Structures are given as structure tokens and as C-alpha cells.
Short mmCIF file of C-alpha atoms and ligand atoms in Angstrom, two decimals:
data_model
loop_
_atom_site.label_atom_id
_atom_site.label_comp_id
_atom_site.label_asym_id
_atom_site.label_seq_id
_atom_site.Cartn_x
_atom_site.Cartn_y
_atom_site.Cartn_z
CA MET A 25 -16.52 11.42 -22.08
CA GLU A 26 -14.81 8.91 -24.34
CA HIS A 27 -12.22 7.77 -21.84
CA LEU A 28 -9.43 9.17 -19.71
CA HIS A 29 -5.84 8.27 -20.58
CA LEU A 30 -3.07 8.93 -18.03
CA GLU A 31 0.65 8.18 -18.26
CA TYR A 32 3.33 8.33 -15.58
CA ASP A 33 7.06 7.72 -15.35
CA VAL A 34 7.94 5.67 -12.30
CA ASP A 35 11.37 6.53 -10.98
CA GLY A 36 13.63 3.56 -10.22
CA ASN A 37 15.08 3.18 -6.71
CA ASN A 38 13.12 6.11 -5.37
CA PHE A 39 11.06 4.97 -2.40
CA VAL A 40 10.06 8.47 -1.45
CA SER A 41 8.26 9.27 -4.71
CA ALA A 42 7.00 5.71 -5.21
CA GLY A 43 3.24 5.63 -5.21
CA GLN A 44 2.70 9.01 -6.85
CA ALA A 45 1.15 7.56 -9.99
CA THR A 46 -1.23 5.54 -7.84
CA GLU A 47 -2.11 8.60 -5.73
CA ASN A 48 -2.92 10.54 -8.86
CA VAL A 49 -5.11 7.83 -10.37
CA LYS A 50 -6.92 7.49 -7.05
CA PHE A 51 -7.61 11.20 -7.02
CA CYS A 52 -9.06 11.04 -10.55
CA LEU A 53 -11.28 8.07 -9.69
CA LYS A 54 -12.58 9.82 -6.59
CA GLY A 55 -13.39 12.87 -8.69
CA LEU A 56 -15.29 10.67 -11.11
CA GLY A 57 -17.35 9.27 -8.26
CA VAL A 58 -16.15 5.68 -8.56
CA ASN A 59 -17.16 3.35 -5.71
CA PRO A 60 -14.55 3.48 -2.88
CA GLN A 61 -14.18 -0.31 -2.79
CA ASP A 62 -13.23 -0.38 -6.46
CA ILE A 63 -10.83 2.52 -5.96
CA ARG A 64 -9.22 0.62 -3.08
CA ARG A 65 -8.80 -2.53 -5.20
CA ILE A 66 -7.12 -0.87 -8.16
CA ALA A 67 -5.05 1.45 -5.96
CA ILE A 68 -3.53 -1.37 -3.92
CA ALA A 69 -2.85 -3.45 -7.04
CA MET A 70 -1.33 -0.50 -8.88
CA TYR A 71 0.83 0.49 -5.91
CA GLU A 72 2.20 -3.05 -5.66
CA GLY A 73 3.06 -2.83 -9.36
CA GLU A 74 4.65 0.58 -8.99
CA ILE A 75 6.77 -0.62 -6.06
CA ASN A 76 7.81 -3.73 -7.99
CA MET A 77 9.09 -1.56 -10.84
CA VAL A 78 11.01 0.57 -8.33
CA ILE A 79 12.52 -2.43 -6.53
CA HIS A 80 12.99 -5.02 -9.24
CA ALA A 81 13.14 -3.17 -12.57
CA ASN A 82 14.78 0.20 -11.99
CA GLY A 83 11.58 2.05 -12.80
CA GLY A 84 9.18 2.03 -15.71
CA LYS A 85 5.93 3.42 -16.98
CA ALA A 86 2.42 3.30 -15.55
CA ILE A 87 -0.47 3.86 -17.94
CA ALA A 88 -4.08 4.12 -16.78
CA ASP A 89 -7.13 4.10 -19.02
CA ILE A 90 -10.36 4.93 -17.26
CA TYR A 91 -13.65 4.03 -18.93
CA LEU A 92 -17.21 4.37 -17.68
CA ASP A 93 -17.34 0.77 -16.51
CA LYS A 94 -13.69 -0.13 -15.74
CA ILE A 95 -10.09 0.94 -15.31
CA VAL A 96 -7.18 -0.71 -17.07
CA VAL A 97 -3.67 -0.10 -15.70
CA GLN A 98 -0.54 -1.17 -17.55
CA LEU A 99 2.83 -1.32 -15.79
CA ILE A 100 5.62 -1.56 -18.30
CA ASP A 101 9.33 -1.78 -17.55
CA SER A 102 12.51 -2.69 -19.33
CA GLY A 103 14.08 -4.34 -16.31
CA GLU A 104 15.68 -7.73 -16.13
CA GLY A 105 12.40 -9.59 -16.47
CA ILE A 106 11.09 -12.60 -14.55
CA ALA A 107 12.62 -16.01 -15.19
CA ASN A 108 9.75 -18.11 -13.86
CA ILE A 109 6.39 -16.35 -13.67
CA GLU A 110 4.63 -19.25 -11.97
CA GLN A 111 7.21 -19.19 -9.19
CA ALA A 112 7.06 -15.39 -8.90
CA MET A 113 3.29 -15.61 -8.45
CA GLN A 114 3.62 -17.94 -5.44
CA PRO A 115 2.80 -16.17 -2.16
CA GLY A 116 6.09 -15.74 -0.29
CA PHE A 117 8.45 -15.94 -3.26
CA SER A 118 10.77 -12.97 -3.34
CA THR A 119 14.23 -12.06 -4.59
CA ALA A 120 14.26 -8.80 -2.61
CA THR A 121 17.52 -7.92 -0.84
CA GLU A 122 17.95 -7.36 2.89
CA ASP A 123 17.94 -3.57 2.32
CA ILE A 124 14.58 -3.77 0.60
CA ARG A 125 13.19 -6.01 3.33
CA SER A 126 14.20 -3.52 5.98
CA LEU A 127 11.83 -1.06 4.28
CA GLY A 128 8.95 -3.49 4.70
CA PHE A 129 8.91 -4.89 1.18
CA GLY A 130 9.94 -8.34 0.03
CA ALA A 131 7.22 -10.49 1.59
CA GLY A 132 6.55 -11.98 -1.81
CA MET A 133 2.91 -10.93 -1.60
CA GLY A 134 2.79 -8.16 -4.21
CA LEU A 135 1.93 -10.19 -7.29
CA PRO A 136 -0.60 -12.35 -5.38
CA ASN A 137 -2.22 -9.13 -4.08
CA MET A 138 -2.43 -7.75 -7.61
CA LYS A 139 -4.25 -10.87 -8.72
CA LYS A 140 -6.48 -10.95 -5.66
CA TYR A 141 -7.69 -7.37 -5.92
CA THR A 142 -8.32 -7.17 -9.69
CA ASP A 143 -10.96 -8.65 -11.96
CA ASP A 144 -8.36 -9.41 -14.59
CA PHE A 145 -4.60 -9.78 -14.18
CA ALA A 146 -2.19 -10.44 -17.04
CA ILE A 147 1.59 -10.67 -16.89
CA GLU A 148 4.11 -11.00 -19.69
CA SER A 149 7.83 -11.04 -19.05
CA THR A 150 10.94 -11.74 -21.09
CA LEU A 151 14.32 -12.17 -19.45
CA GLY A 152 16.60 -9.30 -20.33
CA VAL A 153 13.77 -7.39 -22.02
CA GLY A 154 11.26 -6.45 -19.36
CA THR A 155 7.88 -7.03 -17.83
CA LYS A 156 4.37 -5.88 -18.64
CA ILE A 157 1.49 -6.27 -16.22
CA THR A 158 -2.09 -5.38 -17.07
CA LEU A 159 -4.61 -4.88 -14.27
CA THR A 160 -8.33 -4.46 -14.79
CA VAL A 161 -10.94 -3.52 -12.23
CA LYS A 162 -14.59 -3.37 -13.29
CA PHE A 163 -16.81 -0.83 -11.58
CA MET B 29 -13.41 3.24 20.18
CA THR B 30 -12.05 6.51 18.78
CA VAL B 31 -8.42 7.23 17.96
CA LYS B 32 -8.28 9.55 20.95
CA GLN B 33 -9.51 6.78 23.28
CA LEU B 34 -6.98 4.34 21.86
CA ALA B 35 -4.17 6.87 22.33
CA ASN B 36 -5.15 7.31 25.98
CA LEU B 37 -5.40 3.60 26.55
CA LEU B 38 -1.91 2.95 25.11
CA LYS B 39 -0.41 6.08 26.72
CA ALA B 40 0.61 6.99 23.22
CA THR B 41 2.06 10.24 21.99
CA THR B 42 0.81 12.03 18.90
CA VAL B 43 2.96 11.85 15.78
CA ALA B 44 0.39 13.25 13.35
CA GLU B 45 -3.18 14.23 14.13
CA CYS B 46 -5.84 14.54 11.49
CA ASP B 47 -9.10 13.35 13.04
CA PHE B 48 -8.74 11.78 16.47
CA ASP B 49 -12.51 11.45 16.79
CA ARG B 50 -12.43 8.90 13.99
CA GLN B 51 -14.03 5.61 14.97
CA ILE B 52 -11.79 2.50 14.88
CA GLU B 53 -13.15 -0.84 13.65
CA GLY B 54 -10.82 -3.79 14.22
CA GLY B 55 -7.07 -3.95 13.92
CA TYR B 56 -4.15 -5.46 12.08
CA ALA B 57 -0.59 -5.99 13.28
CA GLY B 58 2.33 -6.39 10.89
CA ASP B 59 5.39 -4.87 9.29
CA LEU B 60 5.52 -6.46 5.86
CA LEU B 61 3.68 -3.95 3.76
CA SER B 62 2.23 -6.35 1.21
CA PHE B 63 0.72 -8.44 4.00
CA VAL B 64 -0.81 -5.29 5.44
CA MET B 65 -2.22 -4.30 2.05
CA GLY B 66 -3.60 -7.79 1.60
CA ARG B 67 -5.25 -8.07 5.00
CA ALA B 68 -5.86 -4.77 6.77
CA THR B 69 -9.47 -3.59 6.55
CA PRO B 70 -10.76 -0.02 6.26
CA ASN B 71 -11.03 1.92 9.55
CA CYS B 72 -8.75 -0.49 11.41
CA ALA B 73 -5.90 0.41 13.77
CA TRP B 74 -2.64 -0.73 12.16
CA TYR B 75 0.08 -1.73 14.67
CA THR B 76 3.62 -1.73 13.31
CA ILE B 77 7.25 -0.97 13.98
CA MET B 78 7.87 0.29 10.44
CA THR B 79 8.84 3.94 10.47
CA ASN B 80 9.63 4.89 6.89
CA VAL B 81 7.57 7.02 4.54
CA ASN B 82 6.02 4.05 2.73
CA VAL B 83 3.87 3.56 5.84
CA CYS B 84 1.88 6.60 4.67
CA ALA B 85 1.15 5.11 1.28
CA VAL B 86 -0.03 1.86 2.86
CA ALA B 87 -2.10 3.68 5.49
CA THR B 88 -3.84 5.68 2.78
CA LEU B 89 -4.38 2.67 0.53
CA THR B 90 -5.90 0.56 3.29
CA ASP B 91 -7.78 3.56 4.73
CA CYS B 92 -6.86 2.61 8.27
CA ALA B 93 -8.12 4.92 11.01
CA VAL B 94 -4.75 5.18 12.75
CA VAL B 95 -1.19 3.91 12.54
CA VAL B 96 0.14 2.80 15.94
CA LEU B 97 3.94 2.83 16.02
CA CYS B 98 4.99 0.39 18.73
CA GLU B 99 8.09 -0.17 20.87
CA ASP B 100 9.15 3.46 20.95
CA CYS B 101 10.08 3.38 17.27
CA GLN B 102 11.02 6.85 16.10
CA PRO B 103 9.28 7.80 12.85
CA ASP B 104 11.34 9.24 10.01
CA GLN B 105 10.75 12.97 9.55
CA LEU B 106 9.47 12.22 6.04
CA LEU B 107 6.78 9.99 7.52
CA VAL B 108 5.72 12.72 9.95
CA ASP B 109 5.58 15.36 7.20
CA ARG B 110 3.66 13.19 4.80
CA ALA B 111 1.23 11.92 7.41
CA GLN B 112 0.43 15.52 8.31
CA SER B 113 -0.01 16.61 4.70
CA GLN B 114 -2.07 13.56 3.73
CA GLY B 115 -4.24 13.61 6.84
CA ILE B 116 -3.19 10.32 8.41
CA ASN B 117 -3.53 9.72 12.16
CA VAL B 118 -0.27 8.39 13.62
CA ILE B 119 0.42 7.70 17.31
CA ALA B 120 3.44 6.16 19.06
CA THR B 121 3.61 3.96 22.14
CA SER B 122 6.39 2.34 24.10
CA LEU B 123 4.39 -0.90 24.31
CA ASP B 124 5.18 -3.75 21.97
CA MET B 125 2.48 -4.97 19.61
CA TYR B 126 1.44 -7.86 21.82
CA GLN B 127 1.14 -5.70 24.92
CA ALA B 128 -0.78 -3.02 23.06
CA ILE B 129 -3.25 -5.42 21.52
CA THR B 130 -3.76 -7.26 24.80
CA ILE B 131 -4.72 -4.00 26.48
CA VAL B 132 -7.13 -3.15 23.67
CA ALA B 133 -8.63 -6.65 23.73
CA LYS B 134 -9.34 -6.38 27.49
CA GLN B 135 -11.41 -3.28 26.78
CA GLY B 136 -13.65 -5.37 24.52
N1 ATP C 212 8.66 -5.76 -12.59
C1 ATP C 212 9.43 -6.78 -12.22
N2 ATP C 212 10.63 -7.00 -12.84
C2 ATP C 212 11.43 -8.04 -12.49
N3 ATP C 212 11.12 -8.92 -11.52
C3 ATP C 212 9.94 -8.77 -10.88
C4 ATP C 212 9.05 -7.70 -11.18
N4 ATP C 212 7.97 -7.82 -10.39
C5 ATP C 212 8.17 -8.90 -9.62
N5 ATP C 212 9.37 -9.49 -9.89
C6 ATP C 212 9.91 -10.71 -9.29
O1 ATP C 212 8.85 -11.46 -8.71
C7 ATP C 212 9.08 -11.64 -7.31
C8 ATP C 212 7.77 -11.63 -6.57
O2 ATP C 212 7.15 -10.34 -6.65
P1 ATP C 212 6.15 -9.86 -5.50
O3 ATP C 212 5.71 -8.48 -5.80
O4 ATP C 212 5.09 -10.90 -5.35
O5 ATP C 212 7.05 -9.91 -4.18
P2 ATP C 212 8.19 -8.89 -3.70
O6 ATP C 212 8.14 -7.64 -4.50
O7 ATP C 212 9.48 -9.60 -3.68
O8 ATP C 212 7.71 -8.60 -2.21
P3 ATP C 212 6.43 -7.72 -1.77
O9 ATP C 212 5.66 -7.38 -2.98
O10 ATP C 212 5.66 -8.58 -0.82
O11 ATP C 212 6.98 -6.52 -1.09
C9 ATP C 212 10.03 -10.53 -6.92
O12 ATP C 212 10.77 -10.82 -5.77
C10 ATP C 212 10.90 -10.43 -8.17
O13 ATP C 212 11.87 -11.46 -8.19
MG1 MG C 213 6.30 -6.65 -4.75
#
């Protein structure tokens, strides 16, 4: 196997379907026999990213590339972007609305979780253009 | 303790049953989903008052043994359906989180 390439559209403002891309990637990793702890790490990080695109960016794309020794997930949206990445990365910082909070999101812990659970975390964002996050977990 | 034993202890009703013989190790209480995903450990009992369908995603991701809905919170039908189809144990109790955890702690 060279490597496995998967692409998903993440629907904006749809909390019911949110997490489907993550579910699918998890299923593939299980099938490939990847260590459950590594599956857990990438799945939580990817789900946080998926939810962020739903809440903050009106949807986007999730791309997963699975290699023998790692998985790389890219979350790409053309939302409003992040003004201050350093601030957004602070645990507890959130711009989520009251509606979103009532669903259990908006603790401001998503980006910190993504960093915590991955071996490599990269974020690029341009105001008015969008955000791209790259998550890597090594097996 | 198994899920079944916990349900008895908390006089909880069954919302979705997958494997009530599953062994519980530890617990986590909280409603903010990113905190739960950051802190809850596999096989734990997760105590919450959140009742929407995203609870299922978080329960699956953390691999908790059971979701304990506290304070008589009524789960959304979507949560019930998805918990059943994804094989997640969910129980509901009228106790609040503090009361529930105190009872469990007394059991040791
Ligand atoms: N894809 C994105 N597009 C635009 N803004 C974003 C995006 N992702 C995150 N942000 C901004 O960064 C902030 C922090 O994100 P983070 O995921 O840490 O917390 P949250 O989504 O607000 O709450 P939580 O993840 O705990 O539910 C968000 O409130 C939002 O302002
Ligand atoms: Mg978030």
C-alpha cells in the first residue's frame, strides 16, 4: 500500500452530521490495525477541528492521508479566519455564541486539545480568507 | 463496578443499552464537551446534563463505559437513536452529579 487518501466535505451549521468524517477515518484506522491510543488521539483532534469548521467557519473540507507510520489530517475552510492565533490557542478563549454554548461547545479548549493530542500541529489563518490546520499523529 | 451495578446504585433508568456488563474504571463529570474530550479516560463513567446528539460523538471518542445523564434530564430522541445504533451505554438518574458521585464514592 502506498498510502490512503480520504476527502470529506464538512457541512456548516449541521451539528447532527458533524463528526462523520472523523467516524469514517476512525473506522479505516481500526481496519488497518492501528493502535487504539493513536486512533483516540487523532480522532479527538480531528473531531475538534471538524466542530470548529461547523461552528466558526460555516463548514469546510477534511482531508486525511494515512501512511504506514502516521496519519496527516488537514482541515481547510474558507471562513472568516482567526485574527489572533496566539489568543485563539489560549485555553478558555472562545468567541462561541450562547446558542453554541448551550450545545456544550465553546469552552475554548478545542485548539489546545488538538495540540495536546497530536505529535505535530500547524495552523495558518488569514482574516477574510480562511483557516488551515494540519494535524499529525505518528503510530 | 459494572454498568449494571452503577445503574442499580443510582436508581437509574436505561436510555440505551449495549453492554451493561462492561467494567467501569473511574469517572468524569462535566458538560463542556472539549473539557470532557481533554480529560475523560477510556472506560470511565461520564456524568453530564448534556442531552444532545453530540454526546454520542464524545462518548465514542473518549470510549467511556457509560454516559450518566443526571438531574432527570430528558435525552433528545436523536441521542437515544444514535446511542443505540453506535452501541453506547446511556443511563439516566434523578440525582444531581454531586449526589451521584458521592454515592459511588461511598461504595469505594
Ligand atoms: N476554523 C476556524 N475559523 C475561524 N475561527 C476559528 C476556527 N477555529 C477556531 N476559531 C476561533 O478560535 C477560538 C478558539 O477555538 P477553540 O476550538 O479552542 O474553542 P471553541 O471552539 O470556541 O470552544 P470548544 O472547542 O471548547 O468547544 C474560537 O472561539 C474561534 O474564535
Ligand atoms: Mg472548538
